[in-house]
């Protein structure tokens, strides 16, 4: 139970951009041979590998985020798409790309991207076998999830799919 909570914390730290803390936590779990079994170490190693890849891609992601905040939507979309070629499971990039597509009024694409984020989260939770627990890390995850659901709801609303939009935020 403690190890699952630590994995959740490491994931949430990485979602918050606190890569160094996340990496330190994961490395500590891998080194802990007394409390962490082999199967758990493999899951943590997978998390660490993803984290390292994302740390390497951070500068490019930040550039895309700046382009998006400066309303250079086309450049942001292009950079986010390139990032996804390097890391096809980068849920934060999918979320930011969904925001860019929403600003670009490409509502169907926004919905597709938000659904992709939700699938990645679902897949990752099944791999890590984590369930929601009240904690600071779970709070950070919920903030991310709410952003994704709101983006999807805005796109659905723009397509006059009001019932589906309502269900997203319900």
mmCIF file of N, CA, C and O in Angstrom, residues 53-54 57 81-91 94 116 120 123:
data_model
loop_
_atom_site.group_PDB
_atom_site.id
_atom_site.type_symbol
_atom_site.label_atom_id
_atom_site.label_comp_id
_atom_site.label_asym_id
_atom_site.label_seq_id
_atom_site.Cartn_x
_atom_site.Cartn_y
_atom_site.Cartn_z
ATOM 1 N N UNK A 53 12.573 10.542 -20.052
ATOM 2 C CA UNK A 53 12.259 10.984 -21.412
ATOM 3 C C UNK A 53 11.585 12.351 -21.373
ATOM 4 O O UNK A 53 11.904 13.243 -22.140
ATOM 5 N N UNK A 54 10.678 12.513 -20.431
ATOM 6 C CA UNK A 54 9.958 13.785 -20.327
ATOM 7 C C UNK A 54 10.857 14.913 -19.849
ATOM 8 O O UNK A 54 10.688 16.056 -20.267
ATOM 9 N N UNK A 57 12.468 16.225 -22.801
ATOM 10 C CA UNK A 57 11.578 16.950 -23.706
ATOM 11 C C UNK A 57 11.020 18.254 -23.113
ATOM 12 O O UNK A 57 10.326 19.000 -23.805
ATOM 13 N N UNK A 81 2.730 18.418 -31.569
ATOM 14 C CA UNK A 81 2.664 17.214 -32.411
ATOM 15 C C UNK A 81 4.034 16.536 -32.492
ATOM 16 O O UNK A 81 4.131 15.310 -32.435
ATOM 17 N N UNK A 82 5.095 17.325 -32.616
ATOM 18 C CA UNK A 82 6.458 16.762 -32.652
ATOM 19 C C UNK A 82 6.787 16.066 -31.337
ATOM 20 O O UNK A 82 7.397 14.986 -31.334
ATOM 21 N N UNK A 83 6.387 16.682 -30.239
ATOM 22 C CA UNK A 83 6.637 16.075 -28.928
ATOM 23 C C UNK A 83 5.943 14.722 -28.804
ATOM 24 O O UNK A 83 6.507 13.775 -28.241
ATOM 25 N N UNK A 84 4.743 14.628 -29.339
ATOM 26 C CA UNK A 84 4.006 13.365 -29.258
ATOM 27 C C UNK A 84 4.627 12.277 -30.118
ATOM 28 O O UNK A 84 4.461 11.091 -29.833
ATOM 29 N N UNK A 85 5.372 12.666 -31.142
ATOM 30 C CA UNK A 85 6.108 11.668 -31.921
ATOM 31 C C UNK A 85 7.231 11.075 -31.075
ATOM 32 O O UNK A 85 7.544 9.897 -31.185
ATOM 33 N N UNK A 86 7.830 11.889 -30.199
ATOM 34 C CA UNK A 86 8.898 11.418 -29.317
ATOM 35 C C UNK A 86 8.372 10.649 -28.113
ATOM 36 O O UNK A 86 9.041 9.763 -27.595
ATOM 37 N N UNK A 87 7.175 11.020 -27.640
ATOM 38 C CA UNK A 87 6.579 10.372 -26.467
ATOM 39 C C UNK A 87 5.066 10.299 -26.675
ATOM 40 O O UNK A 87 4.332 11.193 -26.281
ATOM 41 N N UNK A 88 4.594 9.224 -27.314
ATOM 42 C CA UNK A 88 3.180 9.131 -27.665
ATOM 43 C C UNK A 88 2.223 8.968 -26.477
ATOM 44 O O UNK A 88 1.007 8.979 -26.673
ATOM 45 N N UNK A 89 2.734 8.840 -25.281
ATOM 46 C CA UNK A 89 1.877 8.740 -24.097
ATOM 47 C C UNK A 89 2.008 9.946 -23.174
ATOM 48 O O UNK A 89 1.670 9.874 -21.996
ATOM 49 N N UNK A 90 2.479 11.063 -23.693
ATOM 50 C CA UNK A 90 2.717 12.265 -22.882
ATOM 51 C C UNK A 90 1.389 12.991 -22.672
ATOM 52 O O UNK A 90 1.008 13.873 -23.419
ATOM 53 N N UNK A 91 0.685 12.607 -21.612
ATOM 54 C CA UNK A 91 -0.674 13.100 -21.374
ATOM 55 C C UNK A 91 -0.748 14.609 -21.224
ATOM 56 O O UNK A 91 -1.724 15.235 -21.656
ATOM 57 N N UNK A 94 -0.769 16.085 -24.693
ATOM 58 C CA UNK A 94 -2.091 15.912 -25.291
ATOM 59 C C UNK A 94 -3.066 16.961 -24.745
ATOM 60 O O UNK A 94 -3.848 17.546 -25.493
ATOM 61 N N UNK A 116 -8.012 10.960 -25.557
ATOM 62 C CA UNK A 116 -6.709 10.298 -25.535
ATOM 63 C C UNK A 116 -6.055 10.453 -24.158
ATOM 64 O O UNK A 116 -5.489 9.502 -23.618
ATOM 65 N N UNK A 120 -4.985 7.405 -21.626
ATOM 66 C CA UNK A 120 -3.625 7.250 -21.101
ATOM 67 C C UNK A 120 -3.665 7.148 -19.585
ATOM 68 O O UNK A 120 -2.998 6.285 -18.994
ATOM 69 N N UNK A 123 -5.048 3.753 -18.644
ATOM 70 C CA UNK A 123 -4.037 2.712 -18.877
ATOM 71 C C UNK A 123 -2.958 2.746 -17.796
ATOM 72 O O UNK A 123 -2.602 1.716 -17.225
#
